[in-house]
mmCIF file of C-alpha atoms and ligand atoms in Angstrom:
data_model
loop_
_atom_site.group_PDB
_atom_site.id
_atom_site.type_symbol
_atom_site.label_atom_id
_atom_site.label_comp_id
_atom_site.label_asym_id
_atom_site.label_seq_id
_atom_site.Cartn_x
_atom_site.Cartn_y
_atom_site.Cartn_z
ATOM 1 C CA MET A 1 21.943 -27.388 -9.569
ATOM 2 C CA ILE A 2 20.363 -25.429 -11.869
ATOM 3 C CA ASN A 3 18.840 -27.329 -14.218
ATOM 4 C CA VAL A 4 18.486 -24.916 -17.861
ATOM 5 C CA ARG A 5 15.755 -25.892 -20.149
ATOM 6 C CA LEU A 6 14.339 -24.184 -23.177
ATOM 7 C CA GLY A 7 10.727 -24.538 -24.222
ATOM 8 C CA ASN A 8 9.621 -22.651 -27.807
ATOM 9 C CA GLY A 9 5.873 -21.289 -28.782
ATOM 10 C CA PHE A 10 4.254 -20.230 -31.905
ATOM 11 C CA ASP A 11 0.889 -18.901 -32.566
ATOM 12 C CA VAL A 12 -1.248 -17.803 -35.938
ATOM 13 C CA HIS A 13 -4.254 -15.795 -35.660
ATOM 14 C CA ALA A 14 -5.920 -14.744 -38.703
ATOM 15 C CA PHE A 15 -7.444 -10.217 -39.311
ATOM 16 C CA THR A 16 -10.553 -9.754 -39.130
ATOM 17 C CA GLU A 17 -12.975 -6.483 -38.916
ATOM 18 C CA GLY A 18 -11.944 -4.449 -36.692
ATOM 19 C CA ASN A 19 -9.689 -1.276 -35.462
ATOM 20 C CA GLU A 20 -7.348 -2.293 -33.281
ATOM 21 C CA LEU A 21 -4.748 -5.126 -32.138
ATOM 22 C CA ILE A 22 -3.382 -6.479 -29.108
ATOM 23 C CA LEU A 23 0.000 -7.595 -29.143
ATOM 24 C CA CYS A 24 1.572 -8.886 -26.092
ATOM 25 C CA GLY A 25 -0.761 -6.640 -24.082
ATOM 26 C CA VAL A 26 -0.188 -3.543 -25.807
ATOM 27 C CA LYS A 27 -2.824 -2.223 -28.304
ATOM 28 C CA ILE A 28 -2.078 -1.237 -31.520
ATOM 29 C CA PRO A 29 -4.546 1.045 -34.114
ATOM 30 C CA PHE A 30 -4.974 -0.769 -37.008
ATOM 31 C CA SER A 31 -7.103 -1.094 -39.828
ATOM 32 C CA LYS A 32 -8.223 -4.813 -38.702
ATOM 33 C CA LYS A 33 -8.655 -7.012 -35.382
ATOM 34 C CA LEU A 34 -7.221 -10.556 -34.642
ATOM 35 C CA SER A 35 -9.598 -12.843 -34.490
ATOM 36 C CA GLY A 36 -10.201 -15.641 -31.579
ATOM 37 C CA HIS A 37 -11.863 -16.846 -28.612
ATOM 38 C CA SER A 38 -9.627 -14.995 -26.246
ATOM 39 C CA ASP A 39 -8.330 -11.285 -26.878
ATOM 40 C CA ALA A 40 -6.336 -13.193 -29.373
ATOM 41 C CA ASP A 41 -2.902 -12.205 -28.140
ATOM 42 C CA VAL A 42 -1.178 -14.298 -31.221
ATOM 43 C CA GLY A 43 2.545 -12.939 -29.088
ATOM 44 C CA LEU A 44 1.264 -13.673 -25.638
ATOM 45 C CA HIS A 45 0.066 -16.821 -26.167
ATOM 46 C CA ALA A 46 3.179 -17.869 -28.127
ATOM 47 C CA ILE A 47 5.135 -16.652 -24.933
ATOM 48 C CA THR A 48 2.959 -18.751 -22.549
ATOM 49 C CA ASP A 49 3.133 -21.944 -24.301
ATOM 50 C CA ALA A 50 6.935 -21.424 -24.763
ATOM 51 C CA ILE A 51 7.045 -21.653 -20.672
ATOM 52 C CA PHE A 52 4.493 -24.310 -20.851
ATOM 53 C CA GLY A 53 6.550 -26.304 -22.874
ATOM 54 C CA ALA A 54 9.582 -25.652 -21.299
ATOM 55 C CA LEU A 55 8.363 -26.675 -17.748
ATOM 56 C CA ALA A 56 6.928 -30.296 -20.341
ATOM 57 C CA ALA A 57 3.418 -28.712 -19.175
ATOM 58 C CA GLY A 58 1.214 -28.726 -21.899
ATOM 59 C CA VAL A 59 -0.217 -25.915 -24.300
ATOM 60 C CA ILE A 60 -2.223 -23.469 -23.418
ATOM 61 C CA GLY A 61 -5.307 -24.797 -24.657
ATOM 62 C CA THR A 62 -4.617 -28.158 -22.106
ATOM 63 C CA HIS A 63 -4.991 -25.578 -19.105
ATOM 64 C CA PHE A 64 -7.206 -23.463 -20.694
ATOM 65 C CA PRO A 65 -9.806 -25.511 -22.943
ATOM 66 C CA PRO A 66 -10.952 -23.588 -26.276
ATOM 67 C CA ASN A 67 -14.138 -24.866 -25.402
ATOM 68 C CA ASP A 68 -15.368 -23.654 -22.476
ATOM 69 C CA SER A 69 -16.979 -20.044 -23.241
ATOM 70 C CA LYS A 70 -16.169 -18.597 -19.905
ATOM 71 C CA TRP A 71 -12.608 -18.164 -21.452
ATOM 72 C CA GLU A 72 -14.250 -16.098 -24.488
ATOM 73 C CA ASN A 73 -12.905 -12.871 -24.590
ATOM 74 C CA ALA A 74 -10.482 -14.210 -22.294
ATOM 75 C CA LYS A 75 -7.574 -11.564 -21.081
ATOM 76 C CA SER A 76 -4.248 -14.146 -22.423
ATOM 77 C CA SER A 77 -2.483 -12.286 -19.150
ATOM 78 C CA ILE A 78 -4.389 -15.496 -17.675
ATOM 79 C CA PHE A 79 -2.887 -17.628 -19.660
ATOM 80 C CA LEU A 80 0.170 -16.959 -19.020
ATOM 81 C CA LYS A 81 -0.552 -16.357 -15.987
ATOM 82 C CA LYS A 82 -0.778 -19.671 -15.247
ATOM 83 C CA SER A 83 2.172 -20.967 -16.548
ATOM 84 C CA LEU A 84 4.869 -18.447 -14.452
ATOM 85 C CA LYS A 85 2.447 -19.940 -11.325
ATOM 86 C CA ILE A 86 3.861 -23.421 -12.487
ATOM 87 C CA LEU A 87 6.934 -22.326 -13.397
ATOM 88 C CA LYS A 88 7.333 -20.721 -9.474
ATOM 89 C CA GLU A 89 6.168 -23.560 -8.566
ATOM 90 C CA LYS A 90 8.256 -25.749 -9.575
ATOM 91 C CA ASN A 91 10.832 -23.593 -8.780
ATOM 92 C CA GLY A 92 12.186 -21.779 -12.149
ATOM 93 C CA GLU A 93 13.050 -19.180 -13.304
ATOM 94 C CA ILE A 94 13.481 -17.198 -16.551
ATOM 95 C CA ASN A 95 16.992 -16.722 -17.827
ATOM 96 C CA ASN A 96 15.874 -15.123 -21.285
ATOM 97 C CA LEU A 97 13.273 -15.009 -23.879
ATOM 98 C CA ASP A 98 13.738 -14.022 -27.645
ATOM 99 C CA ILE A 99 10.647 -13.594 -30.168
ATOM 100 C CA THR A 100 9.866 -13.330 -33.599
ATOM 101 C CA VAL A 101 6.923 -11.398 -34.610
ATOM 102 C CA ILE A 102 5.745 -11.791 -38.361
ATOM 103 C CA CYS A 103 3.369 -10.546 -40.779
ATOM 104 C CA GLU A 104 3.448 -7.605 -43.437
ATOM 105 C CA GLU A 105 1.384 -5.183 -41.637
ATOM 106 C CA PRO A 106 0.321 -3.362 -38.951
ATOM 107 C CA LYS A 107 4.094 -2.477 -38.607
ATOM 108 C CA ILE A 108 5.825 -3.251 -35.669
ATOM 109 C CA SER A 109 9.084 -2.211 -35.583
ATOM 110 C CA LYS A 110 7.448 0.719 -33.751
ATOM 111 C CA TYR A 111 6.104 -0.684 -31.039
ATOM 112 C CA THR A 112 8.698 -2.283 -30.041
ATOM 113 C CA LYS A 113 10.188 -0.938 -27.311
ATOM 114 C CA GLU A 114 6.765 -0.896 -25.538
ATOM 115 C CA ILE A 115 5.937 -4.291 -26.465
ATOM 116 C CA GLN A 116 9.115 -5.077 -24.378
ATOM 117 C CA LYS A 117 8.771 -2.700 -21.941
ATOM 118 C CA ASN A 118 5.320 -4.323 -21.102
ATOM 119 C CA ILE A 119 6.276 -8.167 -21.216
ATOM 120 C CA SER A 120 8.593 -7.481 -18.770
ATOM 121 C CA LYS A 121 6.055 -6.154 -16.849
ATOM 122 C CA LEU A 122 4.016 -8.937 -17.058
ATOM 123 C CA LEU A 123 7.320 -11.047 -16.209
ATOM 124 C CA ASN A 124 8.383 -9.229 -14.037
ATOM 125 C CA ILE A 125 12.170 -9.265 -15.593
ATOM 126 C CA LYS A 126 14.520 -6.908 -16.035
ATOM 127 C CA GLU A 127 13.438 -5.819 -20.404
ATOM 128 C CA GLU A 128 17.319 -6.397 -20.880
ATOM 129 C CA LYS A 129 15.891 -10.560 -20.921
ATOM 130 C CA ILE A 130 14.070 -9.896 -23.880
ATOM 131 C CA SER A 131 14.613 -9.868 -27.680
ATOM 132 C CA LEU A 132 12.224 -9.044 -29.685
ATOM 133 C CA LYS A 133 12.168 -8.470 -33.468
ATOM 134 C CA ALA A 134 9.622 -8.250 -36.539
ATOM 135 C CA THR A 135 10.095 -9.447 -39.537
ATOM 136 C CA THR A 136 8.255 -10.318 -42.335
ATOM 137 C CA THR A 137 7.931 -13.793 -44.983
ATOM 138 C CA GLU A 138 8.383 -11.446 -48.036
ATOM 139 C CA GLY A 139 5.328 -11.480 -49.332
ATOM 140 C CA LEU A 140 5.467 -14.728 -49.331
ATOM 141 C CA GLY A 141 2.126 -16.919 -47.581
ATOM 142 C CA PHE A 142 -0.822 -16.072 -45.469
ATOM 143 C CA THR A 143 1.090 -13.591 -43.171
ATOM 144 C CA GLY A 144 2.353 -12.106 -47.176
ATOM 145 C CA ARG A 145 -0.920 -11.871 -48.180
ATOM 146 C CA LYS A 146 -1.952 -9.804 -44.862
ATOM 147 C CA GLU A 147 -4.057 -12.385 -43.227
ATOM 148 C CA GLY A 148 -2.855 -12.641 -39.850
ATOM 149 C CA ILE A 149 -0.260 -12.349 -37.959
ATOM 150 C CA ALA A 150 2.885 -15.455 -36.730
ATOM 151 C CA VAL A 151 5.187 -15.204 -33.552
ATOM 152 C CA MET A 152 7.471 -17.562 -32.295
ATOM 153 C CA SER A 153 8.533 -17.669 -29.467
ATOM 154 C CA ASN A 154 11.884 -19.316 -27.730
ATOM 155 C CA ILE A 155 12.884 -19.021 -24.207
ATOM 156 C CA LEU A 156 15.307 -20.550 -21.434
ATOM 157 C CA VAL A 157 13.826 -20.818 -18.019
ATOM 158 C CA ASN A 158 17.043 -22.544 -14.970
ATOM 159 C CA ILE A 159 14.853 -24.532 -12.494
ATOM 160 C CA LYS A 160 17.095 -24.666 -9.019
ATOM 161 C CA SER A 161 17.296 -28.000 -7.853
HETATM 162 ZN ZN1 ZN B 1 -3.716 -17.784 -30.109
#
């Protein structure tokens, strides 16, 4: 029997001084960077929390407490790998993933293909299972004021029993 489970993840990081940011493991040259305890990869955080969500296995902070200095500047792929490990232990596999990146800048659309490819590599699933799109909030709110990036991620996983 296959048990289909839905998960969603949402994350926000603010911009700070810098010259590039990391989105879903891809370096994007920009006049700012994302601030955060780890490498602040807002994309991988949303995906990881979606996987944890589908498994009802908490959030990133449950497994990697932000007050633990061990995770300072940590690569977010470590968090993702932990969620994939639990997915595997539960005999699950990813059906598909739909991700929305919300920001006014940088312009994400020209990196979409590269990001999709990298997510496919990190998750070890086909690119056709991954949808990544970028949108703005029409100048409204914190993303409209170019203060940071928000990412929403939805996932379906199939658990075989
Ligand atoms: Zn985050």
